[in-house]
Amino acid sequence: MTRLLVIVNDIESQPGLLTRWMISENVEFDLRIGGVSPLPGPAALDAYDGLIMLGGGYMPDETDRAPWLADEAALVRRALEVDLPQFGICLGGQLIAHVIGGDVRARTGAPEKGYTQIDTTAEAAADPVFSAIRPRTSFVESHVDRIVALPEEATLLATSAACEFQAFRVGRAWGTQFHPESTRANIERWDAEKLQTLGFDKDTLLEEAMELGPESERDSQALFSAFLAVVRG
Protein backbone atom coordinates (compact mmCIF):
# COMPACT_ATOMS: atom_id res chain seq x y z
CA MET A 1 0.00 0.00 0.00
CA THR A 2 1.17 3.53 -0.81
CA ARG A 3 2.16 5.44 2.34
CA LEU A 4 2.45 9.23 2.61
CA LEU A 5 3.81 11.42 5.37
CA VAL A 6 1.53 14.48 5.72
CA ILE A 7 2.62 17.44 7.87
CA VAL A 8 0.13 19.98 9.22
CA ASN A 9 1.79 23.29 10.10
CA ASP A 10 -1.26 25.23 11.29
CA ILE A 11 -4.66 24.22 12.65
CA GLU A 12 -6.24 26.58 10.09
CA SER A 13 -4.55 24.76 7.21
CA GLN A 14 -5.72 21.16 7.42
CA PRO A 15 -5.60 18.45 4.72
CA GLY A 16 -9.16 19.20 3.59
CA LEU A 17 -9.96 17.48 0.30
CA LEU A 18 -6.70 15.53 0.45
CA THR A 19 -8.07 13.38 3.26
CA ARG A 20 -11.01 12.20 1.17
CA TRP A 21 -8.86 11.61 -1.89
CA MET A 22 -6.19 9.67 -0.01
CA ILE A 23 -8.84 7.40 1.47
CA SER A 24 -10.55 6.89 -1.89
CA GLU A 25 -7.17 6.03 -3.47
CA ASN A 26 -6.35 3.49 -0.72
CA VAL A 27 -3.42 5.59 0.46
CA GLU A 28 -2.19 5.09 4.01
CA PHE A 29 -1.15 8.41 5.50
CA ASP A 30 0.81 9.30 8.61
CA LEU A 31 -0.51 12.70 9.76
CA ARG A 32 1.87 14.73 11.92
CA ILE A 33 0.95 18.10 13.46
CA GLY A 34 3.85 20.49 13.87
CA GLY A 35 4.36 21.44 17.49
CA VAL A 36 2.05 18.65 18.67
CA SER A 37 3.33 15.35 17.30
CA PRO A 38 7.07 14.87 16.69
CA LEU A 39 8.22 14.68 13.08
CA PRO A 40 10.18 11.60 12.01
CA GLY A 41 13.88 12.03 11.40
CA PRO A 42 15.24 12.22 7.83
CA ALA A 43 16.31 8.55 7.84
CA ALA A 44 12.72 7.54 8.62
CA LEU A 45 11.62 8.75 5.18
CA ASP A 46 12.61 5.31 3.91
CA ALA A 47 9.30 4.11 5.37
CA TYR A 48 7.27 6.44 3.11
CA ASP A 49 6.53 6.70 -0.59
CA GLY A 50 5.98 10.46 -0.58
CA LEU A 51 5.79 13.62 1.50
CA ILE A 52 3.09 16.32 1.62
CA MET A 53 3.54 19.55 3.62
CA LEU A 54 0.64 21.92 4.22
CA GLY A 55 0.38 25.66 4.81
CA GLY A 56 0.59 27.88 7.88
CA GLY A 57 1.08 31.43 9.03
CA TYR A 58 4.86 31.27 9.34
CA MET A 59 7.91 32.04 7.26
CA PRO A 60 9.87 28.88 6.36
CA ASP A 61 12.83 29.92 8.52
CA GLU A 62 10.74 31.17 11.45
CA THR A 63 11.97 28.48 13.80
CA ASP A 64 11.63 30.70 16.86
CA ARG A 65 7.83 30.61 16.53
CA ALA A 66 7.61 27.19 14.88
CA PRO A 67 10.66 25.16 15.96
CA TRP A 68 9.53 22.02 14.10
CA LEU A 69 10.19 23.81 10.79
CA ALA A 70 13.89 23.00 11.22
CA ASP A 71 13.01 19.28 11.30
CA GLU A 72 10.65 19.74 8.37
CA ALA A 73 13.41 21.41 6.34
CA ALA A 74 15.64 18.43 7.11
CA LEU A 75 12.94 16.14 5.68
CA VAL A 76 12.76 18.29 2.54
CA ARG A 77 16.53 18.06 2.09
CA ARG A 78 16.54 14.31 2.59
CA ALA A 79 13.64 13.83 0.16
CA LEU A 80 15.52 15.85 -2.45
CA GLU A 81 18.66 13.76 -1.88
CA VAL A 82 16.89 10.41 -2.29
CA ASP A 83 14.47 11.63 -5.00
CA LEU A 84 11.39 10.97 -2.86
CA PRO A 85 8.32 12.71 -4.35
CA GLN A 86 7.15 15.65 -2.25
CA PHE A 87 4.42 18.25 -2.58
CA GLY A 88 4.47 21.48 -0.59
CA ILE A 89 1.42 23.75 -0.32
CA CYS A 90 1.75 27.46 0.55
CA LEU A 91 4.18 27.38 3.53
CA GLY A 92 5.13 23.85 2.43
CA GLY A 93 6.01 25.14 -1.03
CA GLN A 94 7.86 28.11 0.42
CA LEU A 95 9.85 25.71 2.60
CA ILE A 96 10.99 23.75 -0.46
CA ALA A 97 11.93 27.05 -2.15
CA HIS A 98 13.86 28.16 0.93
CA VAL A 99 15.78 24.85 1.14
CA ILE A 100 16.87 24.98 -2.51
CA GLY A 101 18.10 28.56 -2.19
CA GLY A 102 15.05 30.56 -3.27
CA ASP A 103 14.01 33.90 -1.77
CA VAL A 104 10.85 33.94 0.37
CA ARG A 105 9.70 37.25 1.82
CA ALA A 106 7.09 38.23 4.40
CA ARG A 107 4.24 40.62 3.55
CA THR A 108 5.49 41.25 0.05
CA GLY A 109 3.38 42.29 -2.93
CA ALA A 110 -0.40 42.21 -3.12
CA PRO A 111 -2.15 39.65 -0.88
CA GLU A 112 -4.28 36.96 -2.53
CA LYS A 113 -7.46 35.62 -0.95
CA GLY A 114 -10.19 33.33 -2.28
CA TYR A 115 -10.46 31.70 -5.69
CA THR A 116 -7.78 33.18 -7.94
CA GLN A 117 -7.06 32.68 -11.62
CA ILE A 118 -3.96 30.57 -12.17
CA ASP A 119 -2.19 30.21 -15.52
CA THR A 120 0.21 27.35 -16.17
CA THR A 121 3.45 27.97 -18.06
CA ALA A 122 4.57 26.35 -21.30
CA GLU A 123 6.83 24.07 -19.24
CA ALA A 124 3.81 22.72 -17.36
CA ALA A 125 2.61 20.90 -20.48
CA ALA A 126 5.54 18.48 -20.13
CA ASP A 127 5.37 18.20 -16.34
CA PRO A 128 4.12 14.85 -14.99
CA VAL A 129 1.89 16.60 -12.43
CA PHE A 130 0.83 19.97 -13.84
CA SER A 131 0.09 18.64 -17.31
CA ALA A 132 -3.00 17.10 -15.69
CA ILE A 133 -4.80 20.43 -15.22
CA ARG A 134 -6.23 23.06 -17.55
CA PRO A 135 -3.89 25.85 -18.73
CA ARG A 136 -6.15 28.37 -16.97
CA THR A 137 -8.01 27.47 -13.81
CA SER A 138 -8.69 28.78 -10.29
CA PHE A 139 -7.52 27.68 -6.87
CA VAL A 140 -8.02 29.02 -3.37
CA GLU A 141 -5.35 31.49 -2.25
CA SER A 142 -4.64 32.75 1.26
CA HIS A 143 -1.28 34.48 1.63
CA VAL A 144 0.53 37.73 2.29
CA ASP A 145 4.02 36.17 2.12
CA ARG A 146 5.48 34.79 -1.09
CA ILE A 147 8.39 33.40 -3.06
CA VAL A 148 10.10 36.19 -4.98
CA ALA A 149 12.95 34.23 -6.61
CA LEU A 150 13.87 30.64 -7.40
CA PRO A 151 17.26 29.15 -8.35
CA GLU A 152 17.94 28.26 -11.98
CA GLU A 153 17.40 24.54 -11.43
CA ALA A 154 13.75 25.13 -10.51
CA THR A 155 11.09 25.07 -13.23
CA LEU A 156 8.25 27.59 -12.99
CA LEU A 157 4.92 25.84 -13.64
CA ALA A 158 2.18 28.36 -12.82
CA THR A 159 1.64 32.08 -12.21
CA SER A 160 -1.11 34.56 -11.32
CA ALA A 161 -1.60 38.26 -12.01
CA ALA A 162 -0.45 39.24 -8.51
CA CYS A 163 2.11 36.51 -7.80
CA GLU A 164 4.65 35.21 -10.32
CA PHE A 165 5.65 32.05 -8.45
CA GLN A 166 2.43 30.07 -8.04
CA ALA A 167 3.93 26.64 -8.68
CA PHE A 168 7.34 25.17 -9.40
CA ARG A 169 9.25 21.90 -9.56
CA VAL A 170 12.77 20.91 -8.68
CA GLY A 171 13.62 17.23 -9.17
CA ARG A 172 10.59 15.36 -7.88
CA ALA A 173 9.54 18.15 -5.51
CA TRP A 174 6.55 20.33 -6.36
CA GLY A 175 5.60 23.50 -4.53
CA THR A 176 2.50 25.67 -4.82
CA GLN A 177 1.49 29.03 -3.41
CA PHE A 178 -2.20 28.18 -3.87
CA HIS A 179 -4.24 25.66 -1.88
CA PRO A 180 -5.57 22.75 -3.98
CA GLU A 181 -6.86 21.09 -0.80
CA SER A 182 -9.13 24.03 0.13
CA THR A 183 -12.75 24.83 -0.79
CA ARG A 184 -15.52 27.33 -0.08
CA ALA A 185 -15.74 25.82 3.42
CA ASN A 186 -12.33 27.34 4.21
CA ILE A 187 -13.46 30.79 3.09
CA GLU A 188 -16.57 30.53 5.27
CA ARG A 189 -14.31 30.34 8.33
CA TRP A 190 -12.30 33.46 7.45
CA ASP A 191 -12.72 36.63 9.52
CA ALA A 192 -14.64 39.26 7.51
CA GLU A 193 -12.99 42.21 9.25
CA LYS A 194 -9.49 40.90 8.63
CA LEU A 195 -10.39 40.36 4.98
CA GLN A 196 -11.56 43.96 4.74
CA THR A 197 -8.19 45.21 6.00
CA LEU A 198 -6.57 43.32 3.10
CA GLY A 199 -9.05 44.74 0.58
CA PHE A 200 -11.38 41.75 0.20
CA ASP A 201 -15.12 41.37 0.79
CA LYS A 202 -16.06 38.02 2.28
CA ASP A 203 -19.50 37.86 0.63
CA THR A 204 -17.91 38.46 -2.78
CA LEU A 205 -15.35 35.72 -2.16
CA LEU A 206 -18.14 33.30 -1.20
CA GLU A 207 -20.14 34.17 -4.33
CA GLU A 208 -17.07 33.56 -6.50
CA ALA A 209 -16.56 30.24 -4.73
CA MET A 210 -20.03 29.07 -5.74
CA GLU A 211 -19.16 29.69 -9.39
CA LEU A 212 -15.54 28.56 -9.50
CA GLY A 213 -15.46 25.84 -6.84
CA PRO A 214 -16.71 22.81 -8.80
CA GLU A 215 -14.23 23.06 -11.70
CA SER A 216 -11.44 24.02 -9.31
CA GLU A 217 -12.07 20.88 -7.29
CA ARG A 218 -11.83 18.75 -10.43
CA ASP A 219 -8.46 20.31 -11.27
CA SER A 220 -7.31 19.89 -7.68
CA GLN A 221 -8.15 16.20 -7.73
CA ALA A 222 -6.44 15.80 -11.11
CA LEU A 223 -3.34 17.45 -9.64
CA PHE A 224 -3.31 15.11 -6.65
CA SER A 225 -3.95 12.03 -8.80
CA ALA A 226 -1.05 12.98 -11.07
CA PHE A 227 1.24 13.44 -8.06
CA LEU A 228 0.10 10.11 -6.71
CA ALA A 229 0.96 8.50 -10.05
CA VAL A 230 4.51 9.85 -9.64
CA VAL A 231 4.62 8.47 -6.10
CA ARG A 232 3.48 5.05 -7.26
CA GLY A 233 5.57 5.06 -10.42
mmCIF file of C-alpha atoms in Angstrom:
data_model
loop_
_atom_site.group_PDB
_atom_site.id
_atom_site.type_symbol
_atom_site.label_atom_id
_atom_site.label_comp_id
_atom_site.label_asym_id
_atom_site.label_seq_id
_atom_site.Cartn_x
_atom_site.Cartn_y
_atom_site.Cartn_z
ATOM 1 C CA MET A 1 0.000 0.000 0.000
ATOM 2 C CA THR A 2 1.168 3.528 -0.808
ATOM 3 C CA ARG A 3 2.161 5.443 2.338
ATOM 4 C CA LEU A 4 2.453 9.228 2.609
ATOM 5 C CA LEU A 5 3.809 11.425 5.375
ATOM 6 C CA VAL A 6 1.528 14.485 5.722
ATOM 7 C CA ILE A 7 2.620 17.436 7.865
ATOM 8 C CA VAL A 8 0.126 19.981 9.217
ATOM 9 C CA ASN A 9 1.791 23.287 10.099
ATOM 10 C CA ASP A 10 -1.255 25.234 11.290
ATOM 11 C CA ILE A 11 -4.657 24.216 12.651
ATOM 12 C CA GLU A 12 -6.235 26.580 10.090
ATOM 13 C CA SER A 13 -4.549 24.758 7.208
ATOM 14 C CA GLN A 14 -5.724 21.164 7.424
ATOM 15 C CA PRO A 15 -5.602 18.446 4.724
ATOM 16 C CA GLY A 16 -9.161 19.196 3.586
ATOM 17 C CA LEU A 17 -9.961 17.485 0.296
ATOM 18 C CA LEU A 18 -6.695 15.534 0.451
ATOM 19 C CA THR A 19 -8.071 13.381 3.262
ATOM 20 C CA ARG A 20 -11.011 12.197 1.174
ATOM 21 C CA TRP A 21 -8.862 11.609 -1.885
ATOM 22 C CA MET A 22 -6.193 9.670 -0.006
ATOM 23 C CA ILE A 23 -8.838 7.399 1.475
ATOM 24 C CA SER A 24 -10.553 6.889 -1.893
ATOM 25 C CA GLU A 25 -7.172 6.031 -3.468
ATOM 26 C CA ASN A 26 -6.354 3.491 -0.721
ATOM 27 C CA VAL A 27 -3.423 5.585 0.465
ATOM 28 C CA GLU A 28 -2.195 5.086 4.008
ATOM 29 C CA PHE A 29 -1.151 8.414 5.500
ATOM 30 C CA ASP A 30 0.806 9.304 8.611
ATOM 31 C CA LEU A 31 -0.508 12.698 9.759
ATOM 32 C CA ARG A 32 1.865 14.734 11.918
ATOM 33 C CA ILE A 33 0.949 18.105 13.459
ATOM 34 C CA GLY A 34 3.846 20.494 13.867
ATOM 35 C CA GLY A 35 4.364 21.441 17.486
ATOM 36 C CA VAL A 36 2.047 18.648 18.675
ATOM 37 C CA SER A 37 3.332 15.353 17.301
ATOM 38 C CA PRO A 38 7.070 14.866 16.686
ATOM 39 C CA LEU A 39 8.223 14.680 13.084
ATOM 40 C CA PRO A 40 10.176 11.600 12.010
ATOM 41 C CA GLY A 41 13.877 12.030 11.399
ATOM 42 C CA PRO A 42 15.242 12.223 7.828
ATOM 43 C CA ALA A 43 16.308 8.548 7.841
ATOM 44 C CA ALA A 44 12.720 7.538 8.624
ATOM 45 C CA LEU A 45 11.624 8.753 5.180
ATOM 46 C CA ASP A 46 12.607 5.307 3.907
ATOM 47 C CA ALA A 47 9.297 4.111 5.367
ATOM 48 C CA TYR A 48 7.266 6.439 3.112
ATOM 49 C CA ASP A 49 6.531 6.696 -0.593
ATOM 50 C CA GLY A 50 5.977 10.456 -0.581
ATOM 51 C CA LEU A 51 5.787 13.618 1.503
ATOM 52 C CA ILE A 52 3.088 16.324 1.619
ATOM 53 C CA MET A 53 3.537 19.549 3.618
ATOM 54 C CA LEU A 54 0.639 21.920 4.220
ATOM 55 C CA GLY A 55 0.379 25.660 4.814
ATOM 56 C CA GLY A 56 0.590 27.876 7.876
ATOM 57 C CA GLY A 57 1.083 31.434 9.028
ATOM 58 C CA TYR A 58 4.861 31.265 9.336
ATOM 59 C CA MET A 59 7.914 32.045 7.263
ATOM 60 C CA PRO A 60 9.867 28.884 6.365
ATOM 61 C CA ASP A 61 12.833 29.923 8.524
ATOM 62 C CA GLU A 62 10.736 31.174 11.455
ATOM 63 C CA THR A 63 11.966 28.475 13.802
ATOM 64 C CA ASP A 64 11.630 30.697 16.861
ATOM 65 C CA ARG A 65 7.827 30.609 16.533
ATOM 66 C CA ALA A 66 7.607 27.194 14.876
ATOM 67 C CA PRO A 67 10.658 25.159 15.956
ATOM 68 C CA TRP A 68 9.530 22.025 14.100
ATOM 69 C CA LEU A 69 10.185 23.809 10.790
ATOM 70 C CA ALA A 70 13.888 22.996 11.218
ATOM 71 C CA ASP A 71 13.014 19.281 11.303
ATOM 72 C CA GLU A 72 10.654 19.740 8.366
ATOM 73 C CA ALA A 73 13.407 21.408 6.344
ATOM 74 C CA ALA A 74 15.641 18.429 7.112
ATOM 75 C CA LEU A 75 12.942 16.142 5.680
ATOM 76 C CA VAL A 76 12.763 18.288 2.537
ATOM 77 C CA ARG A 77 16.534 18.058 2.086
ATOM 78 C CA ARG A 78 16.540 14.306 2.594
ATOM 79 C CA ALA A 79 13.643 13.827 0.163
ATOM 80 C CA LEU A 80 15.516 15.849 -2.449
ATOM 81 C CA GLU A 81 18.663 13.763 -1.878
ATOM 82 C CA VAL A 82 16.893 10.412 -2.291
ATOM 83 C CA ASP A 83 14.474 11.625 -5.002
ATOM 84 C CA LEU A 84 11.388 10.967 -2.859
ATOM 85 C CA PRO A 85 8.324 12.712 -4.350
ATOM 86 C CA GLN A 86 7.150 15.650 -2.250
ATOM 87 C CA PHE A 87 4.419 18.251 -2.584
ATOM 88 C CA GLY A 88 4.468 21.484 -0.586
ATOM 89 C CA ILE A 89 1.415 23.747 -0.319
ATOM 90 C CA CYS A 90 1.750 27.464 0.550
ATOM 91 C CA LEU A 91 4.178 27.378 3.529
ATOM 92 C CA GLY A 92 5.134 23.851 2.432
ATOM 93 C CA GLY A 93 6.013 25.136 -1.033
ATOM 94 C CA GLN A 94 7.860 28.112 0.419
ATOM 95 C CA LEU A 95 9.849 25.709 2.596
ATOM 96 C CA ILE A 96 10.985 23.750 -0.461
ATOM 97 C CA ALA A 97 11.930 27.049 -2.148
ATOM 98 C CA HIS A 98 13.864 28.156 0.932
ATOM 99 C CA VAL A 99 15.777 24.853 1.141
ATOM 100 C CA ILE A 100 16.869 24.981 -2.509
ATOM 101 C CA GLY A 101 18.103 28.565 -2.192
ATOM 102 C CA GLY A 102 15.052 30.560 -3.267
ATOM 103 C CA ASP A 103 14.014 33.900 -1.770
ATOM 104 C CA VAL A 104 10.847 33.942 0.372
ATOM 105 C CA ARG A 105 9.697 37.251 1.824
ATOM 106 C CA ALA A 106 7.087 38.226 4.400
ATOM 107 C CA ARG A 107 4.242 40.620 3.551
ATOM 108 C CA THR A 108 5.485 41.247 0.047
ATOM 109 C CA GLY A 109 3.378 42.288 -2.929
ATOM 110 C CA ALA A 110 -0.404 42.214 -3.119
ATOM 111 C CA PRO A 111 -2.151 39.646 -0.883
ATOM 112 C CA GLU A 112 -4.282 36.962 -2.526
ATOM 113 C CA LYS A 113 -7.461 35.621 -0.950
ATOM 114 C CA GLY A 114 -10.188 33.332 -2.279
ATOM 115 C CA TYR A 115 -10.456 31.696 -5.692
ATOM 116 C CA THR A 116 -7.780 33.183 -7.936
ATOM 117 C CA GLN A 117 -7.060 32.682 -11.625
ATOM 118 C CA ILE A 118 -3.958 30.566 -12.173
ATOM 119 C CA ASP A 119 -2.188 30.206 -15.522
ATOM 120 C CA THR A 120 0.206 27.355 -16.172
ATOM 121 C CA THR A 121 3.451 27.973 -18.057
ATOM 122 C CA ALA A 122 4.571 26.348 -21.300
ATOM 123 C CA GLU A 123 6.832 24.071 -19.237
ATOM 124 C CA ALA A 124 3.810 22.721 -17.359
ATOM 125 C CA ALA A 125 2.609 20.899 -20.481
ATOM 126 C CA ALA A 126 5.541 18.476 -20.126
ATOM 127 C CA ASP A 127 5.373 18.205 -16.344
ATOM 128 C CA PRO A 128 4.119 14.855 -14.993
ATOM 129 C CA VAL A 129 1.890 16.599 -12.427
ATOM 130 C CA PHE A 130 0.834 19.973 -13.843
ATOM 131 C CA SER A 131 0.090 18.645 -17.314
ATOM 132 C CA ALA A 132 -3.005 17.099 -15.693
ATOM 133 C CA ILE A 133 -4.799 20.434 -15.218
ATOM 134 C CA ARG A 134 -6.231 23.061 -17.549
ATOM 135 C CA PRO A 135 -3.891 25.847 -18.730
ATOM 136 C CA ARG A 136 -6.154 28.372 -16.974
ATOM 137 C CA THR A 137 -8.013 27.473 -13.813
ATOM 138 C CA SER A 138 -8.687 28.782 -10.292
ATOM 139 C CA PHE A 139 -7.516 27.685 -6.874
ATOM 140 C CA VAL A 140 -8.015 29.020 -3.365
ATOM 141 C CA GLU A 141 -5.354 31.492 -2.252
ATOM 142 C CA SER A 142 -4.639 32.752 1.256
ATOM 143 C CA HIS A 143 -1.283 34.482 1.632
ATOM 144 C CA VAL A 144 0.528 37.729 2.294
ATOM 145 C CA ASP A 145 4.025 36.166 2.119
ATOM 146 C CA ARG A 146 5.476 34.787 -1.091
ATOM 147 C CA ILE A 147 8.389 33.396 -3.062
ATOM 148 C CA VAL A 148 10.098 36.189 -4.982
ATOM 149 C CA ALA A 149 12.951 34.230 -6.607
ATOM 150 C CA LEU A 150 13.874 30.635 -7.398
ATOM 151 C CA PRO A 151 17.258 29.145 -8.354
ATOM 152 C CA GLU A 152 17.944 28.260 -11.984
ATOM 153 C CA GLU A 153 17.400 24.540 -11.434
ATOM 154 C CA ALA A 154 13.749 25.126 -10.512
ATOM 155 C CA THR A 155 11.087 25.068 -13.234
ATOM 156 C CA LEU A 156 8.249 27.595 -12.995
ATOM 157 C CA LEU A 157 4.925 25.838 -13.640
ATOM 158 C CA ALA A 158 2.179 28.360 -12.823
ATOM 159 C CA THR A 159 1.638 32.080 -12.212
ATOM 160 C CA SER A 160 -1.110 34.556 -11.318
ATOM 161 C CA ALA A 161 -1.599 38.260 -12.015
ATOM 162 C CA ALA A 162 -0.449 39.236 -8.515
ATOM 163 C CA CYS A 163 2.108 36.507 -7.804
ATOM 164 C CA GLU A 164 4.647 35.214 -10.324
ATOM 165 C CA PHE A 165 5.654 32.055 -8.452
ATOM 166 C CA GLN A 166 2.427 30.068 -8.039
ATOM 167 C CA ALA A 167 3.927 26.640 -8.681
ATOM 168 C CA PHE A 168 7.339 25.175 -9.402
ATOM 169 C CA ARG A 169 9.245 21.896 -9.562
ATOM 170 C CA VAL A 170 12.773 20.910 -8.679
ATOM 171 C CA GLY A 171 13.619 17.235 -9.174
ATOM 172 C CA ARG A 172 10.593 15.363 -7.878
ATOM 173 C CA ALA A 173 9.537 18.148 -5.510
ATOM 174 C CA TRP A 174 6.550 20.327 -6.355
ATOM 175 C CA GLY A 175 5.603 23.503 -4.533
ATOM 176 C CA THR A 176 2.502 25.673 -4.822
ATOM 177 C CA GLN A 177 1.485 29.034 -3.405
ATOM 178 C CA PHE A 178 -2.201 28.184 -3.871
ATOM 179 C CA HIS A 179 -4.237 25.664 -1.879
ATOM 180 C CA PRO A 180 -5.567 22.748 -3.983
ATOM 181 C CA GLU A 181 -6.864 21.087 -0.798
ATOM 182 C CA SER A 182 -9.129 24.032 0.135
ATOM 183 C CA THR A 183 -12.750 24.833 -0.792
ATOM 184 C CA ARG A 184 -15.521 27.332 -0.078
ATOM 185 C CA ALA A 185 -15.739 25.824 3.418
ATOM 186 C CA ASN A 186 -12.328 27.337 4.211
ATOM 187 C CA ILE A 187 -13.458 30.789 3.087
ATOM 188 C CA GLU A 188 -16.572 30.525 5.269
ATOM 189 C CA ARG A 189 -14.306 30.343 8.334
ATOM 190 C CA TRP A 190 -12.300 33.459 7.454
ATOM 191 C CA ASP A 191 -12.723 36.626 9.515
ATOM 192 C CA ALA A 192 -14.645 39.258 7.508
ATOM 193 C CA GLU A 193 -12.988 42.212 9.255
ATOM 194 C CA LYS A 194 -9.488 40.899 8.629
ATOM 195 C CA LEU A 195 -10.388 40.356 4.981
ATOM 196 C CA GLN A 196 -11.559 43.959 4.736
ATOM 197 C CA THR A 197 -8.186 45.212 6.000
ATOM 198 C CA LEU A 198 -6.572 43.318 3.096
ATOM 199 C CA GLY A 199 -9.050 44.738 0.576
ATOM 200 C CA PHE A 200 -11.378 41.750 0.203
ATOM 201 C CA ASP A 201 -15.115 41.367 0.788
ATOM 202 C CA LYS A 202 -16.063 38.017 2.281
ATOM 203 C CA ASP A 203 -19.501 37.863 0.630
ATOM 204 C CA THR A 204 -17.906 38.457 -2.776
ATOM 205 C CA LEU A 205 -15.352 35.717 -2.158
ATOM 206 C CA LEU A 206 -18.139 33.300 -1.205
ATOM 207 C CA GLU A 207 -20.137 34.169 -4.326
ATOM 208 C CA GLU A 208 -17.072 33.557 -6.505
ATOM 209 C CA ALA A 209 -16.559 30.239 -4.727
ATOM 210 C CA MET A 210 -20.026 29.075 -5.739
ATOM 211 C CA GLU A 211 -19.163 29.694 -9.393
ATOM 212 C CA LEU A 212 -15.544 28.561 -9.496
ATOM 213 C CA GLY A 213 -15.464 25.844 -6.836
ATOM 214 C CA PRO A 214 -16.712 22.805 -8.802
ATOM 215 C CA GLU A 215 -14.232 23.060 -11.696
ATOM 216 C CA SER A 216 -11.440 24.023 -9.309
ATOM 217 C CA GLU A 217 -12.074 20.878 -7.289
ATOM 218 C CA ARG A 218 -11.827 18.751 -10.430
ATOM 219 C CA ASP A 219 -8.463 20.309 -11.275
ATOM 220 C CA SER A 220 -7.309 19.895 -7.683
ATOM 221 C CA GLN A 221 -8.154 16.203 -7.732
ATOM 222 C CA ALA A 222 -6.440 15.802 -11.109
ATOM 223 C CA LEU A 223 -3.338 17.454 -9.638
ATOM 224 C CA PHE A 224 -3.308 15.105 -6.652
ATOM 225 C CA SER A 225 -3.949 12.033 -8.800
ATOM 226 C CA ALA A 226 -1.048 12.981 -11.069
ATOM 227 C CA PHE A 227 1.240 13.444 -8.056
ATOM 228 C CA LEU A 228 0.095 10.108 -6.715
ATOM 229 C CA ALA A 229 0.962 8.503 -10.054
ATOM 230 C CA VAL A 230 4.510 9.846 -9.639
ATOM 231 C CA VAL A 231 4.618 8.472 -6.103
ATOM 232 C CA ARG A 232 3.480 5.047 -7.259
ATOM 233 C CA GLY A 233 5.569 5.063 -10.417
#
